[in-house]
Short mmCIF file of C-alpha atoms in Angstrom, two decimals:
data_model
loop_
_atom_site.label_atom_id
_atom_site.label_comp_id
_atom_site.label_asym_id
_atom_site.label_seq_id
_atom_site.Cartn_x
_atom_site.Cartn_y
_atom_site.Cartn_z
CA MET A 1 -31.28 2.22 18.03
CA LEU A 2 -28.36 4.40 17.04
CA ASP A 3 -28.59 8.18 17.07
CA TYR A 4 -27.97 8.91 13.39
CA TYR A 5 -27.48 12.62 14.02
CA LYS A 6 -24.74 11.84 16.54
CA LEU A 7 -23.12 9.49 14.05
CA ASP A 8 -23.14 12.23 11.43
CA LEU A 9 -21.44 14.64 13.83
CA ILE A 10 -18.73 12.08 14.58
CA ALA A 11 -18.13 11.53 10.86
CA ARG A 12 -17.76 15.28 10.23
CA LYS A 13 -14.88 15.75 12.65
CA ASN A 14 -11.63 17.00 11.17
CA LYS A 15 -9.73 13.73 11.58
CA LYS A 16 -8.14 11.26 9.23
CA PHE A 17 -10.17 8.31 8.01
CA THR A 18 -8.72 5.72 10.38
CA SER A 19 -9.39 7.91 13.43
CA LEU A 20 -12.96 8.57 12.33
CA THR A 21 -13.54 4.86 11.81
CA SER A 22 -12.23 4.20 15.31
CA ASP A 23 -14.59 6.83 16.78
CA ILE A 24 -17.55 5.39 14.89
CA PHE A 25 -16.66 1.88 16.05
CA GLU A 26 -16.53 2.93 19.70
CA TYR A 27 -19.83 4.81 19.43
CA VAL A 28 -21.65 1.89 17.78
CA ARG A 29 -20.35 -0.51 20.44
CA GLN A 30 -22.15 1.54 23.11
CA PHE A 31 -25.40 0.28 21.57
CA TYR A 32 -24.12 -3.05 20.24
CA PRO A 33 -21.37 -4.32 22.58
CA CYS A 34 -21.51 -7.66 20.76
CA LEU A 35 -19.90 -5.93 17.76
CA GLY A 36 -16.22 -6.69 18.04
CA ARG A 37 -14.73 -5.99 14.67
CA ILE A 38 -14.99 -3.67 11.68
CA SER A 39 -12.65 -4.29 8.78
CA LEU A 40 -12.35 -2.39 5.50
CA VAL A 41 -10.68 -4.31 2.67
CA THR A 42 -9.84 -2.91 -0.75
CA ILE A 43 -10.01 -4.78 -4.03
CA ASP A 44 -6.78 -5.12 -5.97
CA GLY A 45 -7.33 -7.15 -9.12
CA ASP A 46 -8.30 -10.64 -7.99
CA CYS A 47 -7.20 -10.07 -4.39
CA LEU A 48 -8.52 -8.43 -1.24
CA SER A 49 -6.14 -6.34 0.84
CA THR A 50 -6.91 -5.02 4.32
CA TYR A 51 -6.91 -1.22 4.50
CA HIS A 52 -7.95 -0.73 8.15
CA THR A 53 -9.36 -2.82 11.00
CA GLU A 54 -10.84 -2.10 14.43
CA ASP A 55 -10.94 -5.24 16.59
CA ILE A 56 -11.46 -5.68 20.34
CA ALA A 57 -10.30 -9.30 20.33
CA PRO A 58 -6.66 -10.37 20.31
CA SER A 59 -6.13 -12.15 17.02
CA ASP A 60 -3.47 -13.20 14.55
CA GLN A 61 -2.54 -9.73 13.34
CA SER A 62 -0.29 -11.18 10.62
CA LEU A 63 -3.42 -12.11 8.69
CA GLU A 64 -4.24 -8.42 8.32
CA PHE A 65 -1.15 -8.03 6.17
CA GLU A 66 -1.83 -10.91 3.80
CA GLU A 67 -3.68 -10.63 0.52
CA ILE A 68 -6.70 -12.89 0.03
CA VAL A 69 -7.30 -14.35 -3.42
CA ILE A 70 -10.93 -13.94 -4.52
CA ARG A 71 -12.18 -17.35 -5.57
CA GLN A 72 -14.49 -17.52 -8.57
CA GLY A 73 -18.02 -18.39 -7.50
CA SER A 74 -17.41 -17.50 -3.86
CA SER A 75 -19.78 -15.29 -1.88
CA ILE A 76 -17.08 -12.56 -1.90
CA GLU A 77 -16.96 -12.70 -5.68
CA GLN A 78 -20.75 -12.32 -5.75
CA ILE A 79 -20.61 -9.29 -3.44
CA ILE A 80 -18.22 -7.66 -5.92
CA SER A 81 -19.85 -8.71 -9.18
CA GLN A 82 -23.43 -8.04 -8.05
CA SER A 83 -22.78 -5.09 -5.66
CA GLN A 84 -24.85 -6.85 -3.00
CA TYR A 85 -24.44 -7.18 0.74
CA ARG A 86 -23.96 -10.54 2.47
CA ILE A 87 -25.18 -11.70 5.87
CA ILE A 88 -23.67 -14.74 7.59
CA ASN A 89 -25.74 -15.88 10.56
CA ASN A 90 -23.27 -18.57 11.59
CA ILE A 91 -19.61 -18.24 10.64
CA ASN A 92 -19.24 -22.00 11.04
CA GLN A 93 -21.12 -22.26 7.73
CA LEU A 94 -18.26 -20.55 5.86
CA PRO A 95 -15.61 -22.63 4.06
CA ASP A 96 -12.76 -23.15 6.49
CA ASN A 97 -9.59 -21.12 5.97
CA ARG A 98 -7.12 -19.19 8.14
CA HIS A 99 -9.26 -16.05 8.24
CA VAL A 100 -12.39 -17.96 9.21
CA GLN A 101 -10.38 -19.77 11.89
CA MET A 102 -9.18 -16.42 13.21
CA LEU A 103 -12.76 -15.13 13.45
CA LYS A 104 -13.89 -18.30 15.24
CA THR A 105 -10.98 -18.18 17.67
CA SER A 106 -11.88 -14.56 18.49
CA GLY A 107 -15.45 -15.62 19.28
CA TYR A 108 -17.20 -14.10 16.27
CA VAL A 109 -20.23 -15.97 15.01
CA SER A 110 -22.10 -13.62 12.65
CA SER A 111 -21.05 -11.27 9.88
CA LEU A 112 -22.31 -8.50 7.61
CA ALA A 113 -20.37 -7.62 4.46
CA TYR A 114 -21.28 -4.33 2.75
CA PRO A 115 -19.86 -3.29 -0.66
CA VAL A 116 -18.49 0.22 -1.18
CA VAL A 117 -19.54 1.29 -4.67
CA HIS A 118 -17.90 4.13 -6.59
CA HIS A 119 -18.94 4.92 -10.17
CA ASP A 120 -20.83 1.60 -10.42
CA LYS A 121 -17.78 -0.37 -9.32
CA VAL A 122 -17.16 -2.07 -5.97
CA ILE A 123 -13.85 -0.65 -4.72
CA SER A 124 -13.87 -2.17 -1.24
CA ILE A 125 -15.92 -4.15 1.27
CA ILE A 126 -16.78 -3.30 4.89
CA PHE A 127 -17.03 -6.30 7.22
CA PHE A 128 -18.84 -6.20 10.57
CA ASN A 129 -18.31 -9.16 12.92
CA SER A 130 -20.41 -9.88 16.00
CA LYS A 131 -20.33 -12.36 18.88
CA THR A 132 -24.13 -12.72 18.71
CA PRO A 133 -25.56 -15.20 16.18
CA HIS A 134 -28.17 -13.98 13.69
CA LEU A 135 -27.55 -10.36 14.83
CA PHE A 136 -27.79 -8.82 11.36
CA GLN A 137 -31.00 -10.68 10.49
CA ASN A 138 -33.12 -8.32 12.60
CA ASN A 139 -34.50 -5.59 10.32
CA GLU A 140 -34.07 -2.69 12.77
CA ILE A 141 -30.52 -3.76 13.59
CA LYS A 142 -29.76 -4.26 9.92
CA LYS A 143 -31.01 -0.72 9.24
CA ASP A 144 -28.60 0.64 11.88
CA PHE A 145 -25.61 -1.16 10.41
CA PHE A 146 -26.49 -0.20 6.87
CA TYR A 147 -26.42 3.42 8.03
CA VAL A 148 -23.04 2.92 9.69
CA ALA A 149 -21.75 1.21 6.56
CA GLN A 150 -22.95 4.08 4.38
CA ILE A 151 -21.14 6.61 6.58
CA ILE A 152 -17.89 4.64 6.47
CA ALA A 153 -18.32 4.09 2.73
CA THR A 154 -18.80 7.84 2.15
CA LEU A 155 -15.67 8.61 4.15
CA GLN A 156 -13.69 5.97 2.29
CA ILE A 157 -14.86 7.23 -1.10
CA LEU A 158 -13.67 10.73 -0.15
CA VAL A 159 -10.26 9.26 0.69
CA PHE A 160 -10.31 7.27 -2.55
CA GLU A 161 -11.14 10.32 -4.66
CA ARG A 162 -8.52 12.53 -2.98
CA GLN A 163 -5.93 9.79 -3.40
CA SER A 164 -6.91 9.22 -7.03
CA HIS A 165 -6.54 12.96 -7.74
CA PHE A 166 -3.12 12.99 -6.09
CA ASP A 167 -2.03 9.82 -7.91
CA LYS A 168 -3.10 11.22 -11.30
CA LEU A 169 -1.08 14.38 -10.78
CA LEU A 170 1.93 12.37 -9.65
CA THR A 171 1.61 9.98 -12.57
CA ILE A 172 1.56 12.90 -15.03
CA ALA A 173 4.79 14.14 -13.45
CA LEU A 174 6.22 10.62 -13.56
CA LYS A 175 5.32 10.15 -17.23
CA ILE A 176 6.97 13.44 -18.14
CA GLY A 177 10.10 12.36 -16.32
CA HIS A 178 9.98 8.82 -17.66
CA GLU A 179 10.16 10.03 -21.25
CA ARG A 180 13.80 10.85 -20.48
CA ASP A 181 14.49 7.99 -18.10
CA PRO A 182 16.30 4.97 -19.60
CA GLU A 183 14.51 2.67 -17.15
CA THR A 184 11.55 0.64 -18.41
CA ALA A 185 8.04 1.20 -17.12
CA GLN A 186 7.95 -2.39 -15.86
CA HIS A 187 11.00 -1.71 -13.68
CA LEU A 188 8.95 0.93 -11.87
CA VAL A 189 6.03 -1.45 -11.44
CA ARG A 190 8.36 -4.15 -10.09
CA ILE A 191 9.85 -1.74 -7.54
CA GLY A 192 6.36 -1.11 -6.19
CA ARG A 193 5.58 -4.82 -6.05
CA TYR A 194 8.91 -5.82 -4.45
CA SER A 195 8.53 -3.04 -1.87
CA GLU A 196 4.97 -4.05 -1.05
CA ALA A 197 5.99 -7.70 -0.64
CA LEU A 198 8.96 -6.80 1.59
CA ALA A 199 6.76 -4.55 3.73
CA ARG A 200 4.21 -7.35 4.19
CA LEU A 201 6.93 -9.81 5.14
CA LEU A 202 8.56 -7.32 7.53
CA THR A 203 5.37 -6.93 9.58
CA LYS A 204 6.51 -9.91 11.65
CA HIS A 205 9.53 -7.87 12.75
CA LYS A 206 8.40 -4.23 12.45
CA PRO A 207 5.27 -3.30 14.43
CA GLU A 208 5.36 0.20 12.94
CA ILE A 209 4.30 -1.24 9.56
CA THR A 210 0.55 -0.83 9.18
CA THR A 211 -1.81 -1.78 6.38
CA GLU A 212 -1.70 1.90 5.34
CA PHE A 213 2.10 1.68 5.13
CA ILE A 214 1.82 -1.30 2.78
CA HIS A 215 -0.64 0.43 0.48
CA ARG A 216 1.49 3.57 0.42
CA ILE A 217 4.79 1.90 -0.37
CA LYS A 218 3.30 -0.05 -3.25
CA CYS A 219 1.91 3.16 -4.73
CA TYR A 220 4.85 5.49 -4.06
CA ALA A 221 7.95 3.32 -4.54
CA PRO A 222 7.81 3.76 -8.35
CA PHE A 223 8.35 7.51 -7.91
CA HIS A 224 11.77 7.07 -6.30
CA ASP A 225 13.73 8.33 -9.35
CA ILE A 226 11.31 11.02 -10.54
CA GLY A 227 14.04 13.66 -10.05
CA LYS A 228 16.07 12.24 -12.95
CA TYR A 229 13.88 14.41 -15.17
CA ARG A 230 16.16 17.34 -14.30
CA ILE A 231 19.46 15.54 -14.94
CA PRO A 232 21.23 16.65 -18.17
CA ASP A 233 21.18 14.16 -21.07
CA GLU A 234 24.96 13.80 -21.20
CA VAL A 235 24.90 12.48 -17.65
CA LEU A 236 21.57 10.64 -17.59
CA PHE A 237 22.27 8.67 -20.78
CA SER A 238 26.00 8.17 -20.29
CA THR A 239 27.23 4.56 -20.64
CA ASN A 240 30.64 5.42 -19.21
CA THR A 241 31.82 5.37 -15.63
CA PHE A 242 30.88 8.69 -14.05
CA SER A 243 33.54 11.21 -13.20
CA SER A 244 33.31 12.70 -9.71
CA ALA A 245 31.63 15.79 -11.21
CA GLU A 246 29.11 13.70 -13.16
CA ARG A 247 28.37 11.58 -10.10
CA ALA A 248 27.68 14.74 -8.09
CA ILE A 249 25.22 15.88 -10.76
CA MET A 250 23.43 12.52 -10.84
CA ASN A 251 23.23 12.43 -7.05
CA LYS A 252 21.14 15.59 -7.14
CA HIS A 253 18.16 13.67 -8.56
CA THR A 254 16.99 12.85 -5.02
CA ILE A 255 16.80 16.56 -4.16
CA TYR A 256 15.23 17.41 -7.51
CA GLY A 257 12.63 14.69 -6.98
CA GLU A 258 11.61 16.05 -3.62
CA GLU A 259 11.29 19.52 -5.16
CA ILE A 260 9.08 18.17 -7.96
CA ILE A 261 6.69 16.62 -5.42
CA ALA A 262 6.64 19.86 -3.43
CA ASN A 263 5.73 21.74 -6.62
CA VAL A 264 2.94 19.29 -7.44
CA VAL A 265 1.49 19.70 -3.95
CA ASP A 266 1.80 23.50 -4.04
CA MET A 267 0.25 23.94 -7.48
CA ALA A 268 -2.67 21.56 -6.99
CA ASP A 269 -5.58 21.71 -4.56
CA LEU A 270 -4.25 19.01 -2.27
CA THR A 271 -5.12 20.52 1.08
CA ASN A 272 -7.04 17.37 2.00
CA ILE A 273 -4.11 15.02 1.41
CA PRO A 274 -2.71 14.08 4.85
CA SER A 275 0.73 15.53 5.51
CA GLU A 276 2.03 12.07 6.45
CA GLU A 277 1.08 10.87 2.94
CA VAL A 278 3.28 13.50 1.30
CA THR A 279 6.08 12.95 3.86
CA PHE A 280 6.07 9.21 3.13
CA LEU A 281 6.48 9.88 -0.60
CA LYS A 282 9.21 12.47 -0.06
CA ASN A 283 11.08 10.10 2.27
CA ILE A 284 11.27 7.49 -0.49
CA ILE A 285 12.44 9.99 -3.09
CA ARG A 286 14.98 11.86 -0.96
CA HIS A 287 16.46 8.95 0.97
CA HIS A 288 16.54 5.92 -1.33
CA HIS A 289 20.27 6.49 -1.88
CA GLU A 290 21.17 6.68 1.80
CA ALA A 291 23.35 3.81 3.05
CA PHE A 292 22.77 1.87 6.23
CA ASP A 293 26.31 2.68 7.42
CA GLY A 294 25.85 6.42 6.86
CA THR A 295 27.97 6.75 3.70
CA GLY A 296 25.05 7.50 1.36
CA HIS A 297 23.47 10.73 0.17
CA PRO A 298 22.04 13.34 0.30
CA ASP A 299 22.02 13.54 4.12
CA GLY A 300 24.37 10.79 5.26
CA LEU A 301 21.68 9.19 7.42
CA SER A 302 22.37 5.79 8.94
CA ASN A 303 20.59 2.82 10.46
CA VAL A 304 17.08 3.57 11.77
CA HIS A 305 17.52 7.28 11.06
CA ILE A 306 16.82 6.37 7.43
CA PRO A 307 13.01 6.12 7.08
CA LEU A 308 11.96 2.47 6.86
CA GLU A 309 10.10 3.05 3.59
CA ALA A 310 13.36 4.32 2.03
CA ARG A 311 15.37 1.36 3.37
CA ILE A 312 12.91 -1.03 1.75
CA VAL A 313 12.89 0.77 -1.60
CA THR A 314 16.71 0.98 -1.65
CA LEU A 315 16.98 -2.80 -1.54
CA ALA A 316 14.12 -3.36 -4.00
CA ASP A 317 15.63 -0.91 -6.49
CA VAL A 318 19.16 -2.34 -6.42
CA PHE A 319 17.89 -5.93 -6.48
CA ASP A 320 15.93 -5.31 -9.68
CA ALA A 321 18.58 -3.09 -11.28
CA LEU A 322 21.28 -5.75 -10.91
CA LEU A 323 19.08 -8.40 -12.49
CA THR A 324 18.19 -6.12 -15.40
CA LYS A 325 20.14 -5.33 -18.56
CA ARG A 326 21.19 -1.70 -18.73
CA PRO A 327 22.94 0.27 -21.52
CA TYR A 328 26.15 0.07 -19.51
CA LYS A 329 25.94 -3.53 -18.24
CA ASP A 330 24.60 -7.00 -18.84
CA PRO A 331 22.16 -8.49 -16.31
CA TRP A 332 23.72 -10.23 -13.34
CA THR A 333 22.86 -13.81 -12.48
CA LEU A 334 20.70 -14.39 -9.42
CA ASP A 335 23.68 -15.96 -7.64
CA GLN A 336 25.76 -12.84 -8.29
CA VAL A 337 22.98 -10.63 -6.97
CA ILE A 338 22.61 -12.75 -3.83
CA GLU A 339 26.36 -12.54 -3.21
CA PHE A 340 26.32 -8.75 -3.63
CA VAL A 341 23.30 -8.22 -1.40
CA LYS A 342 24.84 -10.36 1.34
CA ALA A 343 28.15 -8.47 1.06
CA LYS A 344 26.38 -5.10 1.34
CA SER A 345 24.15 -6.08 4.26
CA GLY A 346 24.81 -3.65 7.10
CA TYR A 347 26.70 -1.32 4.78
CA LEU A 348 24.37 -0.29 1.97
CA PHE A 349 21.29 -2.27 3.05
CA ASP A 350 19.29 -2.79 6.23
CA PRO A 351 20.31 -6.32 7.36
CA LEU A 352 16.74 -7.21 8.31
CA CYS A 353 15.45 -6.23 4.87
CA VAL A 354 18.19 -8.36 3.31
CA GLN A 355 17.28 -11.31 5.52
CA VAL A 356 13.61 -11.12 4.57
CA LEU A 357 14.38 -10.75 0.86
CA LEU A 358 16.75 -13.73 0.81
CA GLU A 359 14.31 -15.88 2.77
CA ASN A 360 11.61 -15.13 0.18
CA LEU A 361 13.51 -15.16 -3.11
CA ASP A 362 10.88 -17.31 -4.81
CA GLU A 363 8.23 -14.64 -4.18
CA MET A 364 10.54 -11.90 -5.47
CA MET A 365 11.38 -13.82 -8.63
CA THR A 366 7.71 -14.52 -9.25
CA ILE A 367 7.11 -10.76 -9.15
CA ARG A 368 9.97 -10.26 -11.59
CA GLN A 369 8.58 -12.83 -14.02
CA THR A 370 4.99 -11.57 -13.71
CA PHE A 371 6.02 -7.99 -14.52
CA ALA A 372 8.84 -8.74 -16.95
CA ASP A 373 9.98 -6.06 -19.39
CA GLU A 374 7.96 -5.89 -22.59
CA PRO A 375 9.90 -3.93 -25.24
CA SER A 376 6.77 -3.12 -27.23
CA GLU A 377 5.19 -1.55 -24.14
CA GLU A 378 8.32 0.05 -22.73
CA HIS A 379 6.71 3.41 -22.08
CA ARG A 380 3.40 2.22 -20.63
CA LEU A 381 3.24 3.33 -17.02
CA SER A 382 1.09 1.79 -14.33
CA THR A 383 2.10 2.59 -10.77
CA CYS A 384 -0.73 2.11 -8.26
CA VAL A 385 -1.87 -1.25 -9.60
#
C-alpha cells in the first residue's frame, strides 16, 4: 500500500500543479508500476478538454489537444451529472473511438475515472489508466487510488480557485475598460475562441504549445486591448483617419494595458499566481501589435522574438476586425479578408499561423457564427467561457 504521509509531503512541496502531479505519478508507480497514465480533463460546456497528462507510453499526442464532446447518456455524462466515479475493468468494453484506440494501442486495459467536485459541481475528471485488467476492482487498491485522486483534486481546486480569483479581478478591469471601448463583447469572446482554435491546430507544428498554453490563450486573448481604457475619447472614438500624433497616442494602449495588469497584480493578493501566467497575459497585451517583419510596436520585435501567444492573437484580432462592421468601415467580404491575410503573411503575420487559419476557415467561420454580435447584449462580457 501507498504511504499516505509521504504522498502528503510530496503534495505540499512548493511547486506548480503540473510538477506536483508528475512527482505524485512517479511515486505511485513505485508501488503500482502497471499504472501508466494519469490525465486531468476540465469540463467546458458540453466538452472535455485535457489540462495535464502524465503518460509513460508513446501515444498520439495530438489527441491531448482535441476537445471531446460529452455525449448525452454516456458514462462520462453520468460521472458529471451524478458526481460518481467510474471503473472500467476492460477498456475493450468501451465504445470505440480515437481516444479508446489510443489507450488500447498504448496497452492500457483498465481505467478509473474520479470526478473533481467544487461547490457541488464537477469541474474536472481525473483518469487513471493501467496495463493490468480489473486493477481498480480490488478494495485496498481502490482505496489507494481514491486517496491519490483526492490529493490531485485538492491541488487542482486550489489552482481553480486562484485562477478564478485572478480572472474575476481581470474581468472587472476589462468591464471598466469595455464601457469606453467601441468593440462589442462578442468580438472579445471570438478572439479567445479563434486563438484557442489556432493554438490547438498549431500543436502539429509547435511542440512548445501545451494544454496549459491552450487554456491560457483562450482565457487571456480577450484582454488584448484592455489598455484602450486610458486612450482619450477624441482618439478612441474617432471615425477619421488618424494623424501621426493620434496614431502615436492610440499605439500607447499596449503599454497602458500592461501597466493595468501590473496594477491588478500589485493591488491584489495574487502571490500564488504563477509568474508565467502573468507573463503570458502581458505578452498578449504588450505585443499583439508587433509585426512579423519587425515594423510593429511597441518594441519592434520580429519573427520568433515575438511571443507565440501574441502572434496568434494578432492574426485572430485582425481576422475578426476586418470581417466586422466598425464606425469607420463596412465589413469586408471573406474573400477580401483572405486576400489581405495572404498579402500580409510574413510581414504583419506569422506565415505558419496564416497557413493554419486558411486551411481551417470553416472552423473559424463556425466560431464567428456561433458567437455573432447581438446588439441587445452588446455590453455582456464573458471571457473565460
